[in-house]
Coordinates of C-alpha atoms (C1' of nucleotides) in Angstrom, one line a residue:
Chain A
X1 CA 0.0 0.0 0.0
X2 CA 2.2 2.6 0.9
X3 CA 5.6 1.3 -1.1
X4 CA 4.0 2.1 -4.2
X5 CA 6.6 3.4 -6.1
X6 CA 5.4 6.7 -7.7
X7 CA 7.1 7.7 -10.4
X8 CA 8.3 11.2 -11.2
X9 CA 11.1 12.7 -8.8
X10 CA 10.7 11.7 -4.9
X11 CA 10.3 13.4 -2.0
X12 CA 14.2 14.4 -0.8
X13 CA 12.5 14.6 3.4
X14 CA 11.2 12.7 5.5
X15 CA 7.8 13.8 5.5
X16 CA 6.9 12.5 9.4
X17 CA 9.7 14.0 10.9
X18 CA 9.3 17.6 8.8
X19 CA 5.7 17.1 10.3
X20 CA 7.0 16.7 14.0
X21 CA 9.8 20.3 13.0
X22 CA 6.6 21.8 12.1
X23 CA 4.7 20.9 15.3
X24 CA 7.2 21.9 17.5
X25 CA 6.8 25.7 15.7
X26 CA 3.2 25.5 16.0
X27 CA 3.5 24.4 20.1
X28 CA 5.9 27.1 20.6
X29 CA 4.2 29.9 18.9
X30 CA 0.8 28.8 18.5
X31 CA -1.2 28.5 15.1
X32 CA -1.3 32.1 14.1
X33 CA 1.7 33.9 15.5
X34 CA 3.6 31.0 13.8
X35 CA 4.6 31.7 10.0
X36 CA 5.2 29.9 7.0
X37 CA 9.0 31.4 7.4
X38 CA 8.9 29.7 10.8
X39 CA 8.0 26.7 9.6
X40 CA 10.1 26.5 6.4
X41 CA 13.2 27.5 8.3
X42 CA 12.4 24.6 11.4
X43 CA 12.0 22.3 8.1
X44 CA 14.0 23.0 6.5
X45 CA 11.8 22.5 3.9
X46 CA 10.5 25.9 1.4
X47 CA 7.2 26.5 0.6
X48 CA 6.3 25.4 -2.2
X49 CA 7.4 22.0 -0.6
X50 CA 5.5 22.1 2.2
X51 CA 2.0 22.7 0.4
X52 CA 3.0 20.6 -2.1
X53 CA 3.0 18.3 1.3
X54 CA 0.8 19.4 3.7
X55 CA -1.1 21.9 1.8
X56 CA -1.9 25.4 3.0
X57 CA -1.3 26.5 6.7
X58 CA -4.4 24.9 8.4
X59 CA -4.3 22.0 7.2
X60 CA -0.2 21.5 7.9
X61 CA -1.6 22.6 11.8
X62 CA -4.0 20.2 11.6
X63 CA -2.2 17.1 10.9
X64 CA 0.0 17.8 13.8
X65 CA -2.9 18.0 15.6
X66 CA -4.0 14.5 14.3
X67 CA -0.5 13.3 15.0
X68 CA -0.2 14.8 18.6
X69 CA -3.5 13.5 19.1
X70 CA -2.5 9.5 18.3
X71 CA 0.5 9.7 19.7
X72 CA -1.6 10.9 23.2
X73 CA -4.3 7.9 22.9
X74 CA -1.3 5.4 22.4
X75 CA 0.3 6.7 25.7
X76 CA -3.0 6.9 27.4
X77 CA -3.8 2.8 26.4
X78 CA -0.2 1.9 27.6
X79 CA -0.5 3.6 30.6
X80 CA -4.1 2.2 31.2
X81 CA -2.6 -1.5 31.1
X82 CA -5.5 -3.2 33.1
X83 CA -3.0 -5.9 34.6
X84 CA -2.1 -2.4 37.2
X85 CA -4.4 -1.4 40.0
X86 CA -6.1 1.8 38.6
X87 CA -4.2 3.9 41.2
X88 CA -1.2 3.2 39.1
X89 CA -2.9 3.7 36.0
X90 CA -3.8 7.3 36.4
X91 CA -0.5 8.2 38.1
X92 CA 1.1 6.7 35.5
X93 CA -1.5 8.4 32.7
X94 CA -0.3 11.7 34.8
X95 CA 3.2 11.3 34.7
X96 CA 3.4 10.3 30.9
X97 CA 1.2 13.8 30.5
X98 CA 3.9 15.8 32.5
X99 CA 7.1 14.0 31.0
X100 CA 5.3 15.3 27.6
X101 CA 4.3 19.2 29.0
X102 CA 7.6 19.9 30.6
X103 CA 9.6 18.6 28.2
X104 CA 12.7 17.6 29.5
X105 CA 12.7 19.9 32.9
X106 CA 13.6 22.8 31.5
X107 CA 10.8 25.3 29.1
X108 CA 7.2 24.3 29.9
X109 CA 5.4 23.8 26.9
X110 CA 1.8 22.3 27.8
X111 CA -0.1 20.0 26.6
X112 CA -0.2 21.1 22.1
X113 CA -4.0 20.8 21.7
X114 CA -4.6 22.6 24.7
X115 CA -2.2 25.1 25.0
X116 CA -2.7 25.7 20.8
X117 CA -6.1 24.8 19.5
X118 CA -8.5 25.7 22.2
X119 CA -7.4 29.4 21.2
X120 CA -8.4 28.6 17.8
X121 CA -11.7 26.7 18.3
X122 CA -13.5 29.4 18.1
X123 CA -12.8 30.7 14.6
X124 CA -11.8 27.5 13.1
X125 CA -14.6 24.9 13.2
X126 CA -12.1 21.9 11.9
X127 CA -9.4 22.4 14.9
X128 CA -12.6 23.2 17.2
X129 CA -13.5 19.4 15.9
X130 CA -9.9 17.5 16.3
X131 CA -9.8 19.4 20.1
X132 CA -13.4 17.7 21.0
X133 CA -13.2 14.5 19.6
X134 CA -9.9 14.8 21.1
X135 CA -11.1 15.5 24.2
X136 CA -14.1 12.9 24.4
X137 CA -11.6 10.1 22.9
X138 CA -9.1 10.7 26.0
X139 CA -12.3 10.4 28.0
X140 CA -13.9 7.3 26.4
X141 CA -10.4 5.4 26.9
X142 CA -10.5 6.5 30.6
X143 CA -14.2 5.6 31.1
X144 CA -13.2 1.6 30.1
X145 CA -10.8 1.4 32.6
X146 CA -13.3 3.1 35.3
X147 CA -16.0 0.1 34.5
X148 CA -13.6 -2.3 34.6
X149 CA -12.4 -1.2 38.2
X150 CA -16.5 -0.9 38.9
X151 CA -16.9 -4.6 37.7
X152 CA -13.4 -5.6 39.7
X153 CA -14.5 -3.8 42.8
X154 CA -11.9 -1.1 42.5
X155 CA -14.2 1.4 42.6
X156 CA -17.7 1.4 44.8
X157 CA -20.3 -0.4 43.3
X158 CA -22.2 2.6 42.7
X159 CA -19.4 4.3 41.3
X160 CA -20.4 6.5 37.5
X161 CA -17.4 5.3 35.3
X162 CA -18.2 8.4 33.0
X163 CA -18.3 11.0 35.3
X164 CA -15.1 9.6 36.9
X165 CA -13.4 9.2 33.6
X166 CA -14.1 13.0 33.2
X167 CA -13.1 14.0 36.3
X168 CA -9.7 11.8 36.1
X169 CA -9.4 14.3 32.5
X170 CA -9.9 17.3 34.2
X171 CA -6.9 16.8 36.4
X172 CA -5.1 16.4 33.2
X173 CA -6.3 19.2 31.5
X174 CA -5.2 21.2 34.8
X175 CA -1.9 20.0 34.7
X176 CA -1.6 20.5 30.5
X177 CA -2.6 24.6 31.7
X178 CA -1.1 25.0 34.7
X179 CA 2.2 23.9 33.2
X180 CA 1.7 25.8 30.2
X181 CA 0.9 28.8 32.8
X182 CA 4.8 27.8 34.0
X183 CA 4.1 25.8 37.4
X184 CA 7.0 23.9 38.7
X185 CA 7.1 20.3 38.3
X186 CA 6.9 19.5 42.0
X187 CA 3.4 21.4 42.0
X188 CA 2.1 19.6 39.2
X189 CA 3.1 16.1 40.3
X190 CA 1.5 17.1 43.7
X191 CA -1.5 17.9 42.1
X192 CA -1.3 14.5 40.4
X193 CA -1.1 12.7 43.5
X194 CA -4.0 14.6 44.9
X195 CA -6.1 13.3 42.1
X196 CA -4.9 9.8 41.9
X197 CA -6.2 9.8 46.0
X198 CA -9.3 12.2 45.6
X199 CA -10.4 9.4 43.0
X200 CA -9.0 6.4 44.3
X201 CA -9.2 6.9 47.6
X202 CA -6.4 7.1 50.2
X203 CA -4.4 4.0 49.9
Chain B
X1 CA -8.2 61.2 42.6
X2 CA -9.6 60.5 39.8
X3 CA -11.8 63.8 38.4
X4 CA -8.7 66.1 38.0
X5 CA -9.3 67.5 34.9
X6 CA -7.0 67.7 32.4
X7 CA -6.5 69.8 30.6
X8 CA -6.4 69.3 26.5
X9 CA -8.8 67.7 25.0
X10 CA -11.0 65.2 26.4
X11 CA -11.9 61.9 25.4
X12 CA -14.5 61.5 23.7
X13 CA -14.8 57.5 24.5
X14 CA -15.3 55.6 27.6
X15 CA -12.0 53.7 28.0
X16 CA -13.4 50.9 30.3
X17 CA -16.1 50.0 27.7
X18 CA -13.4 50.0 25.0
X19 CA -11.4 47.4 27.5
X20 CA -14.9 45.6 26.8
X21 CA -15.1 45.3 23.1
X22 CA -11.9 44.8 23.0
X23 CA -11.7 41.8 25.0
X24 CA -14.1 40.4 23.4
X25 CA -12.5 40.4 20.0
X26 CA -9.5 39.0 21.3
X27 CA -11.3 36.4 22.8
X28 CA -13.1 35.3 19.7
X29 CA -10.1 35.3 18.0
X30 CA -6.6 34.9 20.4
X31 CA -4.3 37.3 20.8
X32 CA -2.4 36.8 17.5
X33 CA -4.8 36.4 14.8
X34 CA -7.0 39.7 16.4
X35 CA -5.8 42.6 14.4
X36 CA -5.7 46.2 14.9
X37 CA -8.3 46.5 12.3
X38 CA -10.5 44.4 14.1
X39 CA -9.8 46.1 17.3
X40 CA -10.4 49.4 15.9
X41 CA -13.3 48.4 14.8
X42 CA -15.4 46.7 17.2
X43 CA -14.3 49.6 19.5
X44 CA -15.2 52.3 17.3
X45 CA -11.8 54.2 18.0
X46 CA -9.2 54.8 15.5
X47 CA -5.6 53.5 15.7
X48 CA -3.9 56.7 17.1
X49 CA -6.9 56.8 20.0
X50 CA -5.9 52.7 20.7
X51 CA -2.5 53.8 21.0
X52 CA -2.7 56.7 22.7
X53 CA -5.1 55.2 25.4
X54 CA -3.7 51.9 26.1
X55 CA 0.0 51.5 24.4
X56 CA 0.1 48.8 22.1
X57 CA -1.4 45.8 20.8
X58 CA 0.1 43.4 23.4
X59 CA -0.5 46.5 26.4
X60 CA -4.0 46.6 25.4
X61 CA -4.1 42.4 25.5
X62 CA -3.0 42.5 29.2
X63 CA -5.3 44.8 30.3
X64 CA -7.9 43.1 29.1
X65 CA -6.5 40.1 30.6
X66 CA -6.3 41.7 34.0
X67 CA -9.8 43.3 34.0
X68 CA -11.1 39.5 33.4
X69 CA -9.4 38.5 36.1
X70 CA -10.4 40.9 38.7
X71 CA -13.9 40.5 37.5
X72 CA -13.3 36.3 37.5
X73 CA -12.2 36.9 41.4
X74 CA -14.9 39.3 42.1
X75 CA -17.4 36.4 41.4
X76 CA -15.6 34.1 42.9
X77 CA -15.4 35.9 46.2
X78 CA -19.0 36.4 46.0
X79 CA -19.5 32.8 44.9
X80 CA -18.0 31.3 48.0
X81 CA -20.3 33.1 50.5
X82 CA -18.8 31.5 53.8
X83 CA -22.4 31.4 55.4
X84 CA -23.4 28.8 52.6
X85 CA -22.2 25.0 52.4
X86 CA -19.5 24.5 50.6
X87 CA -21.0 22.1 48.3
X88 CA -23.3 25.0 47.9
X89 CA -20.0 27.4 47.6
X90 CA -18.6 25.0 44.7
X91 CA -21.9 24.8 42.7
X92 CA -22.1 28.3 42.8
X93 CA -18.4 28.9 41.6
X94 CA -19.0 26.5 38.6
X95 CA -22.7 27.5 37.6
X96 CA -20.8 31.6 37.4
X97 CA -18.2 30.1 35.5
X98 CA -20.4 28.4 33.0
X99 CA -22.3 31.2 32.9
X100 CA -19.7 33.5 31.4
X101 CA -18.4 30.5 29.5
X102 CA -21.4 29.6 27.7
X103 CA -22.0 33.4 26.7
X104 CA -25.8 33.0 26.9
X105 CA -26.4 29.2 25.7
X106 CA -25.5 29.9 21.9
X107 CA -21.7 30.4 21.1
X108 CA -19.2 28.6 23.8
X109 CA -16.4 31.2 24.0
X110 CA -14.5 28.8 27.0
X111 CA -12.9 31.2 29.4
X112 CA -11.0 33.8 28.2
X113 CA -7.7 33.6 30.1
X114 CA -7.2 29.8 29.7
X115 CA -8.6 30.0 26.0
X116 CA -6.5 33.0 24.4
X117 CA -3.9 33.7 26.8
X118 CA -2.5 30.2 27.4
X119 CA -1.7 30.3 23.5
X120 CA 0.7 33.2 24.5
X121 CA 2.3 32.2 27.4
X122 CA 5.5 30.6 26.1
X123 CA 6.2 33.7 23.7
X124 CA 5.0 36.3 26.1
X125 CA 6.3 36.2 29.5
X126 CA 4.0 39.1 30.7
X127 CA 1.0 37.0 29.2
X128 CA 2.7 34.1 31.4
X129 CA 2.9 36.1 34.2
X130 CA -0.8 37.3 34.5
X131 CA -2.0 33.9 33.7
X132 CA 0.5 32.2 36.2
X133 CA -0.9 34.6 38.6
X134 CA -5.1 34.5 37.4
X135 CA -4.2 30.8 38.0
X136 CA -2.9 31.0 41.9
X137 CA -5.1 33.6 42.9
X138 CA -8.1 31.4 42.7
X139 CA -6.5 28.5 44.1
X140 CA -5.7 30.8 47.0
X141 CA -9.3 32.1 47.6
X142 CA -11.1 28.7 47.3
X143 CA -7.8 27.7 49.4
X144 CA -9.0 29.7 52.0
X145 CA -12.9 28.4 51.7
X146 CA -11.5 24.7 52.1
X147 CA -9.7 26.3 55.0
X148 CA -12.9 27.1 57.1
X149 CA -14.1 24.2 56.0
X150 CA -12.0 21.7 57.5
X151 CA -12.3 23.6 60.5
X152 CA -15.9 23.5 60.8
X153 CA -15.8 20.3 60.0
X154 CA -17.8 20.5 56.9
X155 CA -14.4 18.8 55.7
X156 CA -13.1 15.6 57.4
X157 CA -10.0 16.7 59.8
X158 CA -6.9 15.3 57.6
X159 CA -8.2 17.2 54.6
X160 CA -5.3 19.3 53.2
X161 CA -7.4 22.4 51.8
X162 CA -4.4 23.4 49.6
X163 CA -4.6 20.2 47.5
X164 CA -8.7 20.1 47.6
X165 CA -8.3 23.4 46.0
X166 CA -6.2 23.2 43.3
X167 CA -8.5 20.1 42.9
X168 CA -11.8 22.3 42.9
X169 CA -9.8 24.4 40.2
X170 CA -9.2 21.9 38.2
X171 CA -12.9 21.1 37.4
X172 CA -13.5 24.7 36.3
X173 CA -10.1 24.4 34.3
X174 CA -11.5 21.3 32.5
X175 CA -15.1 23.1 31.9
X176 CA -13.2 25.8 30.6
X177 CA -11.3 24.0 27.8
X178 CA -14.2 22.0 27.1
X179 CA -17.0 24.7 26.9
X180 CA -14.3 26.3 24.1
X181 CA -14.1 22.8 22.6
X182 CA -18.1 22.7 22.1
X183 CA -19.3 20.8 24.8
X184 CA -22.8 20.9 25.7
X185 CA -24.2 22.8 28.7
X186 CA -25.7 19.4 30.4
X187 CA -22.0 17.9 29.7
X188 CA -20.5 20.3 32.0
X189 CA -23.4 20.3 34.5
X190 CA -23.2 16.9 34.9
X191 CA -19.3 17.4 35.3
X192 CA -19.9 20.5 37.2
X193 CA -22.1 18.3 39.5
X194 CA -20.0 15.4 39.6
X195 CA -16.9 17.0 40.9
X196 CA -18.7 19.0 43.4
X197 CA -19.7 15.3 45.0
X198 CA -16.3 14.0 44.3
X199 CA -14.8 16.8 46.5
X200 CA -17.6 17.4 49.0
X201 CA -18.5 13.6 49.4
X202 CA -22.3 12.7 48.2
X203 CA -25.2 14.4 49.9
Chain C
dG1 C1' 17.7 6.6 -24.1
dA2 C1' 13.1 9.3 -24.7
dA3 C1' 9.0 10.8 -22.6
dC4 C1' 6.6 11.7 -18.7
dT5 C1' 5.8 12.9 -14.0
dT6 C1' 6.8 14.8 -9.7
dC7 C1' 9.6 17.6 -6.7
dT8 C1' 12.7 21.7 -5.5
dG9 C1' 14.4 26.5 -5.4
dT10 C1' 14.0 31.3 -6.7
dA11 C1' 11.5 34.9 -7.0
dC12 C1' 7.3 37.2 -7.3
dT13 C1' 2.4 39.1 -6.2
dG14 C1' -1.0 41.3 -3.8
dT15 C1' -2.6 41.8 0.7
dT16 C1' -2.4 42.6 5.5
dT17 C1' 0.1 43.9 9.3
dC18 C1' 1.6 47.3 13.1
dG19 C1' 2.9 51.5 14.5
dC20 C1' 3.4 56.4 13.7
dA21 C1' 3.7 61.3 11.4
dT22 C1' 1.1 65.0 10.6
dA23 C1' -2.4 68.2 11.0
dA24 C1' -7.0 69.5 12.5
dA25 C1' -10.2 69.8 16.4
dA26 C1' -11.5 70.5 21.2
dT27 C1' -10.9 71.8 25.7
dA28 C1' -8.3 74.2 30.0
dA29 C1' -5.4 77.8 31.8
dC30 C1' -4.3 82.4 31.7
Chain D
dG1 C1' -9.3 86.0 23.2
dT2 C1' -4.8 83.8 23.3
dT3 C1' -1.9 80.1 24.3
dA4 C1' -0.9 75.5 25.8
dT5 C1' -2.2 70.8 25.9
dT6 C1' -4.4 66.7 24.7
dT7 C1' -7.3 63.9 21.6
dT8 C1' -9.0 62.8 17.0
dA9 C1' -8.8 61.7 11.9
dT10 C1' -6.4 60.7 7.6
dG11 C1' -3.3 58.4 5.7
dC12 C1' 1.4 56.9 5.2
dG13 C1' 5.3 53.4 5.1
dA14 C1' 8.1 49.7 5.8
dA15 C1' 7.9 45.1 7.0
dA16 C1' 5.8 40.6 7.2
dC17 C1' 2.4 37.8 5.5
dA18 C1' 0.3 33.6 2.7
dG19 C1' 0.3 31.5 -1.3
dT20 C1' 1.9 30.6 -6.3
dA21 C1' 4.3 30.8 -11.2
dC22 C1' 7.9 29.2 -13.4
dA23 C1' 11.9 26.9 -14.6
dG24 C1' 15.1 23.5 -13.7
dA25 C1' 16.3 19.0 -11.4
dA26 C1' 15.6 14.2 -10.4
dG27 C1' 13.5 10.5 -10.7
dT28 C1' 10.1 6.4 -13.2
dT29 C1' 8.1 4.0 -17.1
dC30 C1' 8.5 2.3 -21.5

DNA sequence: GAACTTCTGTACTGTTTCGCATAAAATAAC
DNA sequence: GTTATTTTATGCGAAACAGTACAGAAGTTC
C-alpha cells in the first residue's frame, strides 16, 4: 500500500519528521503567531514543498494536531494497562502527560492541543472538531478502565465510570494549563497525586 | 483622585467600555490572529486613539487580561459566601463560570484567560505572568474556603485544603477547555455536578 | 535513451500587518 | 481671546504575510 513506487522525482525529506519540526513551531508559537517562514526555516523545507505536502497552513496545523492527538491515545492505552491497580494507572497516565508538558525539565510547553487549539476553536470549526473529539476520545479510553475497576471492585459499586473518567481528565487538563501557565514540576506532580487519592481513595 | 481635569482635549470615548469590546475580539479570535483592524473596529476608535489610550497591541491584550481577572475573582469571592455550604459554595463557583463560558447558551467562547492567553504564554512572558498569577489567585481564595471548612468540620479533619483546592480548580479548568471545545451545557453540568460530590462527598 | 511525472528553489504578487507622522479639532489655563 | 495641551482623523510606510508561477532538477516507465 504505501511502497507504491510513484514515479516522477521523490520526496528528498522525510515527511513524518518535517511534520514533527513543524509541530514543534506550532506548540511554541501557537497556530497564528507561527509563520510559514517559521516553519520553512524549522523544516527545512520551502514553501512550495510544504504545500506541495501538507497543503496550506491549516491543514499542515491540523495534521499535527491528528498526529499529537495519536500519539496521546497510544500513551494513554499503555498507561491504562488493566494488569495495574487503577491507582497506578492514572499516576502513570499523569506522569506520561507531565514527561510530555515539561519537556525535558527545563521550558514548559503544555499540553499542544490545549495550549494551541482551544485558542483557535473558536474561529476554526475543523481544529474546534480535532480538540473535541480529542477531548471525548481521552475520555472514552478512561471511562473503560473506570467500568472495569467498577466490575473488579476497585471502585464502589455505585461508582459512575463516566463521570469519573471525566473528572480523572480534568486533572489532566489542569496539569496541561497550569504547566503551560509555567508551574514547577513538583506542583504539578502534587497535584497529580492529589487526584490519583481524591479518586482512588487514600491508599 | 480620579476627576482632576486635564487639561487638553477630552476623550470623547469611555475607556473601560473599549477594554470591553476589545476583550471580546480577542477572545473570539486569540491574541495573535486579532488585528488592529479588528480592534479598531469593534471599538469604534481609530488606531492613534488605541494607542494613545492603552500602548500597544500586546498593552491593550493584558489589560484586558487583568480586568477578566479581577472581574473572575470578584465572582468568585461572592460565589464562596462562607455562610453557605461548601458544596453550595462550589456549585455556585462553577454554575458563574459556566455562565460567562457559555455566553448565553448559543456560542461557547470557553474562558478567556485559559482559551486565548494560554496560547501566549511561552512567547509572552508578561502574558505568562498574569495567567501564572489569574491561575494561583483562585486556588488561594477557594484555598482559604476549604480552609474554614475543615475547621468546621464540613471537611473531614486530615483534609489538606491546599490540594482540595487546586483540585476544585481543576474542574473549572476542564469546563473551561471544554465549553471552548463545544461541549454541551448538560455535559459540564453533569461534570460541574460530579466534581462537586467527588470533592464534597455525596449528599 | 526518450518521454513523462513529480519535486525543489527562486522569485514574485498582492494583501495585510503594526505602528506612527502630521495636521486639525476640542478643551483648560491664563 | 490667546496660548498650551491633549485627543482625534487621515493616511502613510516599511515590513511581514500567505500563497503561487515558473523553470530547472531528479527520478520512473516504456
Amino acid at each position: 500500500m504505501k511502497d507504491e513506487k510513484k514515479r516522477g522525482r521523490p520526496r528528498a525529506f522525510d515527511a513524518k519528521a518535517a511534520l514533527g519540526k513543524a509541530r514543534d513551531v506550532f506548540w511554541d508559537r501557537g497556530f497564528a503567531a507561527a509563520s510559514l517562514d517559521n516553519l520553512s526555516a524549522a523544516t527545512n523545507l520551502n514553501r512550495p514543498s510544504l504545500y506541495g505536502a501538507f497543503g496550506d497552513k491549516e491543514n499542515l496545523y491540523l495534521d499535527t494536531l491528528e498526529g499529537y492527538r495519536q500519539d496521546g491515545m497510544d500513551a494513554l492505552s499503555e498507561a491504562l494497562d488493566p494488569s495495574l491497580q487503577l491507582r497506578d494507572n492514572l499516576a502513570r497516565v499523569y506522569e506520561s502527560a507531565l514527561s510530555i508538558y515539561l519537556h525535558g525539565e527545563t521550558a514548559a510547553r503544555g499540553c499542544f492541543l490545549i495550549g494551541t487549539a482551544t485558542a483557535e476553536a473558536i474561529q476554526h470549526e475543523r481544529v474546534r472538531e480535532v480538540l473535541g473529539r480529542s477531548l471525548s476520545d481521552f475520555d472514552g479510553e478512561i471511562e473503560k478502565r473506570m467500568r472495569l475497576a467498577v466490575e473488579s471492585g476497585e471502585l464502589p459499586e455505585g461508582a459512575d465510570p463516566q463521570a469519573m473518567a471525566r473528572l480523572a481528565s480534568a486533572v489532566m487538563h489542569s496539569l496541561a494549563v497550569r504547566s503551560r501557565a509555567g508551574d514547577s514540576r513538583e506542583t504539578l506532580e502534587a497535584i497529580a497525586r492529589s487526584g490519583v487519592e481524591l479518586i482512588c481513595g487514600r491508599r
